[in-house]
Amino acid sequence: MSVLTVVYALLFYAATAVLVLGLALKIRQFATTPAPLRIATMPAPMTRGGVVARMAGEVLLFQSLFRSNKWIWILAVLFHAGLALVLLRHLRYFIEPVWFWVVLVQPFGVYAAFAMVAGLAGLWARRVVVDRVRYISNPSDHLMLALLMGIGLSGLAMKFVARTDIIALKAFCLGLVRFDWQPLPADPALLVHLGLVAALMIVFPFSKLLHVPGVFFSPSRNQVDDARERRRVAPWAVALDAQRDS
Amino acid sequence: MAKVEFTTPELREDRANPQLVEGAMSHSSPYLASADHQKDLGFPGELVDGWQQKAVAKLGELLDKNRALRVYLDACVKCGACTDKCHYYLGTGDPKNMPVARQDLLRSVYRRNFTLMGKIAPGLVGARDLDEELLDDWYKYFHQCSQCRRCSVFCPYGIDTAEISMAARDIMDHIGKGQKYCNEIIGKVHKIGNNLGLPEAALIDTMEGLEEDVEEETGVAVKYPVNQEGADVLLITPSADFFAEPHVDGLIGYGKVFHQAGISWTVSSYASEAANFAMFIGSYEQMHKVALRIRKAALDLGVKRIVFGECGHAWRVAYSFLNTLAGPWDFLDPKYPVPQHILEVTHDLIRRGALELDPSANDDKVVTFHDSCNVARASRMGDMPGGQFEIPRAVIKAAVNRFVDMPEDTICDKTFCCGGGGGLLTDDLLELRVKGALPRMEALQEVVDKHGVTHMAAICAICKSQFTKVMPFYGFDMDMVVSVHQLVGDAIQLGAKE
């Protein structure tokens, strides 16, 4: 077992632990913090089912963003839809035998990688060129794009420039899942790719990537419009009612 | 604060985004609350020792109490979708008036004190310690947000800058840096019962005056009752309705509607205010205290229903918060929603044929309608989503023959704030108010040019006061602003149903 294999294996266990634990703690924090007042952005759905539909529109179609700015919407859809397909394509490294629909996804996953990189490039260009977006950008916003771009380009490089031994890679990945470590091919592009992915997993719970769980907990989007019919009082506010009507 | 000379922006046809001008509004800052005004609300009278730590501690407390604040501070990706949506940015070009930049004034302190990255690499993630310079920016720029929620409509995560600015103002109040306008007014409500400090005797006098005026004009004895026990309806209306123009014409209209429908009603001198400025300063406790006046008045007068007059943020507090703050309303008539908006009442009466309206009474007018931000994006009317857009228009159209809407991207949930909401309706912020009205004025100009619009109807006391003040800066006549119930009151045929 090479040092490299051990280092990357441990790195991915650590990254997974940070990602899962970090997100779980954050989600618990979001979920347990009370929402003392009804603040849905109106008009809002009047039923739970309506809220599910509204949320689906936001998460799958980026509805509000569409109303806001077509350029950001197009670039964001390119990036996110591309990333989603790419992730599905990568499932093949972690399952054996490969599920039928994952096989079907494979060719689309390649195009999706280009879409993802193109989306990222566009979003990054906006961050530099549009004065309003430049003003609100911090170094971390550029770094996040660099990280994702690095992942996308190193991945594409392995497909189109310096192909890596994906049979051995799959053995390594399955080995991680099955706690039966197998050697990792020492290709530079692969090492860069995997290193950046681990970095992304580690920063996820401590960065703006929290928009992923955050959107589901956004009171302006997830509340039912029923304030007149249903009274809700946050636990910390109950005591305020003690003195009234006296 | 010195009086600032400023130039009213030009109305532009293209309505393009302005150039960024850093510091364009860095001189705009409202008067500080005096020690007395602070203490009336239980806030420290002046900036406290150790305010940095106390501000951070208060932020921590609010993060634990309010999920919205927590999620909104964490979730922003700086995509830029909101950057060109705020009327204050559009009117001033000051980059700190872009919603995300305004939020970042607080987010930077959140990141520095409550996030791992902000603690270990502040420069990387825009995390900052709260210092005098930043507190100064808080005070200035969180008082350049009218909490209108337009940004939240366009944010992919629904991040609402109103929640952030409310939290920031709450923190500032708790370290002794409150705003005079809001805090003085809330103190008056606690002491006297309304924002204007109008005592019971003056209120009764005013309402009697209205009765005389209406009888003189119409020959019909319409009642404007105060503290009438056993009335069916308790009307809670903004105190500006009692004498400001054009507000009072709306109040006259409510009285005529109740009269013709045969509904007995009253106002209360104890709860003679629909406004709840405690929302503007983000204080749940203050908002609760103000709201309980309405509960007490309803119990004391033994009414069956509560109806709110035309007021934007008041209707937000009423529709969305009142049940939480002062409910349950199980002692009222369960046949009616609690509370109801006067427009819901009027609309329902029109539908049932209970009002006799002659729209030709308003044939001298071509009317457009300004959706109030808080009504549009923070409340509802009627029993369908979007009723808050349809019901006012339906009522106007029943009272007026010629109605035109302003451009689509400036109405309904995309409406622009009048520029004076959120506790900014004070003369020490006049420049901000004038410039913030620019997007609405441009939209109005378009329908004036294309359709010969002569009047803009509003359903909010703040909108009405703001417009009458700032419209002359843009060359419009202040009389263009009318209450929706003024149109109704003018069209109603008193006597027809007697």
mmCIF file of N, CA, C and O in Angstrom, chain A residues 163-218:
data_model
loop_
_atom_site.group_PDB
_atom_site.id
_atom_site.type_symbol
_atom_site.label_atom_id
_atom_site.label_comp_id
_atom_site.label_asym_id
_atom_site.label_seq_id
_atom_site.Cartn_x
_atom_site.Cartn_y
_atom_site.Cartn_z
ATOM 1 N N ARG A 163 -5.706 10.398 -19.968
ATOM 2 C CA ARG A 163 -6.671 9.467 -19.391
ATOM 3 C C ARG A 163 -6.050 8.724 -18.217
ATOM 4 O O ARG A 163 -4.883 8.357 -18.227
ATOM 5 N N THR A 164 -6.862 8.500 -17.224
ATOM 6 C CA THR A 164 -6.367 7.801 -16.048
ATOM 7 C C THR A 164 -6.903 6.378 -16.065
ATOM 8 O O THR A 164 -7.800 6.041 -16.841
ATOM 9 N N ASP A 165 -6.369 5.544 -15.210
ATOM 10 C CA ASP A 165 -6.787 4.142 -15.163
ATOM 11 C C ASP A 165 -8.058 4.035 -14.329
ATOM 12 O O ASP A 165 -8.013 3.903 -13.110
ATOM 13 N N ILE A 166 -9.192 4.097 -15.016
ATOM 14 C CA ILE A 166 -10.433 4.178 -14.241
ATOM 15 C C ILE A 166 -10.822 2.837 -13.637
ATOM 16 O O ILE A 166 -11.623 2.786 -12.715
ATOM 17 N N ILE A 167 -10.273 1.774 -14.144
ATOM 18 C CA ILE A 167 -10.528 0.464 -13.523
ATOM 19 C C ILE A 167 -9.897 0.458 -12.128
ATOM 20 O O ILE A 167 -10.537 0.110 -11.125
ATOM 21 N N ALA A 168 -8.654 0.911 -12.070
ATOM 22 C CA ALA A 168 -7.955 0.964 -10.784
ATOM 23 C C ALA A 168 -8.621 1.984 -9.866
ATOM 24 O O ALA A 168 -8.761 1.777 -8.659
ATOM 25 N N LEU A 169 -9.069 3.108 -10.466
ATOM 26 C CA LEU A 169 -9.729 4.148 -9.659
ATOM 27 C C LEU A 169 -11.002 3.584 -9.032
ATOM 28 O O LEU A 169 -11.277 3.811 -7.851
ATOM 29 N N LYS A 170 -11.761 2.844 -9.851
ATOM 30 C CA LYS A 170 -12.988 2.275 -9.315
ATOM 31 C C LYS A 170 -12.690 1.304 -8.172
ATOM 32 O O LYS A 170 -13.399 1.284 -7.157
ATOM 33 N N ALA A 171 -11.614 0.544 -8.334
ATOM 34 C CA ALA A 171 -11.222 -0.378 -7.269
ATOM 35 C C ALA A 171 -10.903 0.399 -5.991
ATOM 36 O O ALA A 171 -11.296 0.024 -4.884
ATOM 37 N N PHE A 172 -10.215 1.543 -6.163
ATOM 38 C CA PHE A 172 -9.881 2.389 -5.012
ATOM 39 C C PHE A 172 -11.161 2.906 -4.337
ATOM 40 O O PHE A 172 -11.312 2.857 -3.107
ATOM 41 N N CYS A 173 -12.090 3.385 -5.165
ATOM 42 C CA CYS A 173 -13.333 3.959 -4.618
ATOM 43 C C CYS A 173 -14.152 2.889 -3.891
ATOM 44 O O CYS A 173 -14.623 3.108 -2.774
ATOM 45 N N LEU A 174 -14.326 1.742 -4.544
ATOM 46 C CA LEU A 174 -15.076 0.665 -3.902
ATOM 47 C C LEU A 174 -14.368 0.219 -2.626
ATOM 48 O O LEU A 174 -15.017 -0.103 -1.629
ATOM 49 N N GLY A 175 -13.045 0.240 -2.667
ATOM 50 C CA GLY A 175 -12.257 -0.122 -1.488
ATOM 51 C C GLY A 175 -12.547 0.804 -0.322
ATOM 52 O O GLY A 175 -12.652 0.378 0.827
ATOM 53 N N LEU A 176 -12.719 2.113 -0.642
ATOM 54 C CA LEU A 176 -13.057 3.071 0.418
ATOM 55 C C LEU A 176 -14.405 2.721 1.035
ATOM 56 O O LEU A 176 -14.578 2.712 2.248
ATOM 57 N N VAL A 177 -15.361 2.431 0.144
ATOM 58 C CA VAL A 177 -16.722 2.159 0.608
ATOM 59 C C VAL A 177 -16.755 0.874 1.428
ATOM 60 O O VAL A 177 -17.453 0.784 2.433
ATOM 61 N N ARG A 178 -15.954 -0.108 0.992
ATOM 62 C CA ARG A 178 -16.010 -1.436 1.630
ATOM 63 C C ARG A 178 -14.954 -1.597 2.720
ATOM 64 O O ARG A 178 -14.756 -2.696 3.237
ATOM 65 N N PHE A 179 -14.258 -0.509 3.017
ATOM 66 C CA PHE A 179 -13.171 -0.546 4.009
ATOM 67 C C PHE A 179 -12.156 -1.648 3.672
ATOM 68 O O PHE A 179 -11.685 -2.375 4.544
ATOM 69 N N ASP A 180 -11.855 -1.747 2.374
ATOM 70 C CA ASP A 180 -10.870 -2.734 1.907
ATOM 71 C C ASP A 180 -9.996 -1.992 0.894
ATOM 72 O O ASP A 180 -10.257 -2.002 -0.307
ATOM 73 N N TRP A 181 -9.010 -1.257 1.432
ATOM 74 C CA TRP A 181 -8.295 -0.296 0.602
ATOM 75 C C TRP A 181 -7.565 -0.935 -0.558
ATOM 76 O O TRP A 181 -6.920 -1.968 -0.404
ATOM 77 N N GLN A 182 -7.649 -0.281 -1.727
ATOM 78 C CA GLN A 182 -6.945 -0.698 -2.942
ATOM 79 C C GLN A 182 -6.073 0.462 -3.400
ATOM 80 O O GLN A 182 -6.364 1.608 -3.100
ATOM 81 N N PRO A 183 -4.999 0.161 -4.165
ATOM 82 C CA PRO A 183 -4.064 1.243 -4.547
ATOM 83 C C PRO A 183 -4.721 2.303 -5.437
ATOM 84 O O PRO A 183 -5.555 1.994 -6.289
ATOM 85 N N LEU A 184 -4.307 3.532 -5.221
ATOM 86 C CA LEU A 184 -4.811 4.668 -6.012
ATOM 87 C C LEU A 184 -3.823 4.960 -7.138
ATOM 88 O O LEU A 184 -2.618 5.087 -6.878
ATOM 89 N N PRO A 185 -4.305 5.049 -8.407
ATOM 90 C CA PRO A 185 -3.393 5.396 -9.502
ATOM 91 C C PRO A 185 -2.772 6.773 -9.252
ATOM 92 O O PRO A 185 -3.490 7.716 -8.895
ATOM 93 N N ALA A 186 -1.454 6.894 -9.471
ATOM 94 C CA ALA A 186 -0.766 8.141 -9.116
ATOM 95 C C ALA A 186 -0.698 9.098 -10.294
ATOM 96 O O ALA A 186 0.365 9.630 -10.609
ATOM 97 N N ASP A 187 -1.834 9.334 -10.945
ATOM 98 C CA ASP A 187 -1.828 10.320 -12.044
ATOM 99 C C ASP A 187 -2.008 11.724 -11.483
ATOM 100 O O ASP A 187 -2.894 11.949 -10.651
ATOM 101 N N PRO A 188 -1.179 12.666 -11.955
ATOM 102 C CA PRO A 188 -1.280 14.028 -11.399
ATOM 103 C C PRO A 188 -2.696 14.613 -11.495
ATOM 104 O O PRO A 188 -3.206 15.158 -10.531
ATOM 105 N N ALA A 189 -3.332 14.472 -12.665
ATOM 106 C CA ALA A 189 -4.670 15.075 -12.834
ATOM 107 C C ALA A 189 -5.651 14.473 -11.824
ATOM 108 O O ALA A 189 -6.470 15.177 -11.227
ATOM 109 N N LEU A 190 -5.553 13.176 -11.616
ATOM 110 C CA LEU A 190 -6.460 12.509 -10.680
ATOM 111 C C LEU A 190 -6.206 12.986 -9.253
ATOM 112 O O LEU A 190 -7.150 13.247 -8.490
ATOM 113 N N LEU A 191 -4.919 13.114 -8.907
ATOM 114 C CA LEU A 191 -4.589 13.547 -7.541
ATOM 115 C C LEU A 191 -5.108 14.965 -7.293
ATOM 116 O O LEU A 191 -5.649 15.281 -6.222
ATOM 117 N N VAL A 192 -4.943 15.805 -8.303
ATOM 118 C CA VAL A 192 -5.463 17.169 -8.176
ATOM 119 C C VAL A 192 -6.991 17.120 -8.031
ATOM 120 O O VAL A 192 -7.577 17.735 -7.135
ATOM 121 N N HIS A 193 -7.629 16.384 -8.919
ATOM 122 C CA HIS A 193 -9.091 16.274 -8.930
ATOM 123 C C HIS A 193 -9.605 15.814 -7.565
ATOM 124 O O HIS A 193 -10.467 16.457 -6.959
ATOM 125 N N LEU A 194 -9.044 14.724 -7.074
ATOM 126 C CA LEU A 194 -9.526 14.175 -5.802
ATOM 127 C C LEU A 194 -9.197 15.111 -4.637
ATOM 128 O O LEU A 194 -10.006 15.273 -3.707
ATOM 129 N N GLY A 195 -8.042 15.729 -4.690
ATOM 130 C CA GLY A 195 -7.655 16.655 -3.613
ATOM 131 C C GLY A 195 -8.633 17.830 -3.528
ATOM 132 O O GLY A 195 -9.076 18.222 -2.442
ATOM 133 N N LEU A 196 -8.998 18.366 -4.700
ATOM 134 C CA LEU A 196 -9.914 19.509 -4.715
ATOM 135 C C LEU A 196 -11.322 19.088 -4.257
ATOM 136 O O LEU A 196 -12.002 19.831 -3.553
ATOM 137 N N VAL A 197 -11.733 17.897 -4.654
ATOM 138 C CA VAL A 197 -13.051 17.417 -4.226
ATOM 139 C C VAL A 197 -13.083 17.276 -2.703
ATOM 140 O O VAL A 197 -14.044 17.696 -2.041
ATOM 141 N N ALA A 198 -12.016 16.724 -2.146
ATOM 142 C CA ALA A 198 -11.968 16.587 -0.683
ATOM 143 C C ALA A 198 -12.017 17.967 -0.024
ATOM 144 O O ALA A 198 -12.717 18.174 0.983
ATOM 145 N N ALA A 199 -11.306 18.917 -0.610
ATOM 146 C CA ALA A 199 -11.314 20.284 -0.061
ATOM 147 C C ALA A 199 -12.730 20.858 -0.095
ATOM 148 O O ALA A 199 -13.199 21.483 0.868
ATOM 149 N N LEU A 200 -13.427 20.622 -1.205
ATOM 150 C CA LEU A 200 -14.799 21.125 -1.331
ATOM 151 C C LEU A 200 -15.707 20.507 -0.255
ATOM 152 O O LEU A 200 -16.506 21.210 0.373
ATOM 153 N N MET A 201 -15.528 19.206 -0.052
ATOM 154 C CA MET A 201 -16.349 18.548 0.971
ATOM 155 C C MET A 201 -16.078 19.133 2.350
ATOM 156 O O MET A 201 -16.993 19.300 3.167
ATOM 157 N N ILE A 202 -14.822 19.461 2.603
ATOM 158 C CA ILE A 202 -14.459 19.967 3.933
ATOM 159 C C ILE A 202 -14.978 21.393 4.152
ATOM 160 O O ILE A 202 -15.477 21.728 5.229
ATOM 161 N N VAL A 203 -14.898 22.241 3.127
ATOM 162 C CA VAL A 203 -15.353 23.629 3.340
ATOM 163 C C VAL A 203 -16.882 23.748 3.273
ATOM 164 O O VAL A 203 -17.441 24.738 3.739
ATOM 165 N N PHE A 204 -17.531 22.740 2.707
ATOM 166 C CA PHE A 204 -18.979 22.827 2.484
ATOM 167 C C PHE A 204 -19.753 23.351 3.710
ATOM 168 O O PHE A 204 -20.480 24.351 3.617
ATOM 169 N N PRO A 205 -19.589 22.734 4.881
ATOM 170 C CA PRO A 205 -20.425 23.180 6.016
ATOM 171 C C PRO A 205 -20.007 24.512 6.621
ATOM 172 O O PRO A 205 -20.660 25.008 7.535
ATOM 173 N N PHE A 206 -18.887 25.075 6.124
ATOM 174 C CA PHE A 206 -18.397 26.325 6.719
ATOM 175 C C PHE A 206 -18.403 27.470 5.720
ATOM 176 O O PHE A 206 -17.717 28.466 5.910
ATOM 177 N N SER A 207 -19.151 27.315 4.654
ATOM 178 C CA SER A 207 -19.059 28.309 3.587
ATOM 179 C C SER A 207 -20.448 28.650 3.073
ATOM 180 O O SER A 207 -21.455 28.186 3.582
ATOM 181 N N LYS A 208 -20.457 29.455 2.025
ATOM 182 C CA LYS A 208 -21.741 29.830 1.427
ATOM 183 C C LYS A 208 -22.438 28.647 0.764
ATOM 184 O O LYS A 208 -23.585 28.775 0.343
ATOM 185 N N LEU A 209 -21.747 27.498 0.693
ATOM 186 C CA LEU A 209 -22.425 26.313 0.166
ATOM 187 C C LEU A 209 -23.587 25.906 1.071
ATOM 188 O O LEU A 209 -24.402 25.070 0.712
ATOM 189 N N LEU A 210 -23.653 26.535 2.233
ATOM 190 C CA LEU A 210 -24.807 26.316 3.118
ATOM 191 C C LEU A 210 -26.113 26.793 2.489
ATOM 192 O O LEU A 210 -27.185 26.585 3.052
ATOM 193 N N HIS A 211 -26.022 27.422 1.305
ATOM 194 C CA HIS A 211 -27.284 27.751 0.634
ATOM 195 C C HIS A 211 -28.038 26.469 0.283
ATOM 196 O O HIS A 211 -29.247 26.501 0.087
ATOM 197 N N VAL A 212 -27.315 25.346 0.208
ATOM 198 C CA VAL A 212 -27.987 24.096 -0.181
ATOM 199 C C VAL A 212 -29.008 23.663 0.895
ATOM 200 O O VAL A 212 -30.189 23.531 0.597
ATOM 201 N N PRO A 213 -28.576 23.469 2.158
ATOM 202 C CA PRO A 213 -29.623 23.202 3.155
ATOM 203 C C PRO A 213 -30.437 24.458 3.467
ATOM 204 O O PRO A 213 -31.627 24.371 3.773
ATOM 205 N N GLY A 214 -29.810 25.624 3.375
ATOM 206 C CA GLY A 214 -30.453 26.863 3.798
ATOM 207 C C GLY A 214 -31.758 27.138 3.082
ATOM 208 O O GLY A 214 -32.741 27.546 3.705
ATOM 209 N N VAL A 215 -31.799 26.876 1.795
ATOM 210 C CA VAL A 215 -32.991 27.231 1.024
ATOM 211 C C VAL A 215 -34.232 26.513 1.567
ATOM 212 O O VAL A 215 -35.324 27.077 1.613
ATOM 213 N N PHE A 216 -34.041 25.289 2.062
ATOM 214 C CA PHE A 216 -35.192 24.541 2.576
ATOM 215 C C PHE A 216 -35.709 25.122 3.898
ATOM 216 O O PHE A 216 -36.846 24.895 4.270
ATOM 217 N N PHE A 217 -34.867 25.835 4.585
ATOM 218 C CA PHE A 217 -35.253 26.388 5.887
ATOM 219 C C PHE A 217 -35.593 27.884 5.809
ATOM 220 O O PHE A 217 -35.785 28.526 6.829
ATOM 221 N N SER A 218 -35.615 28.418 4.606
ATOM 222 C CA SER A 218 -35.876 29.847 4.456
ATOM 223 C C SER A 218 -37.347 30.148 4.760
ATOM 224 O O SER A 218 -38.235 29.745 4.011
#
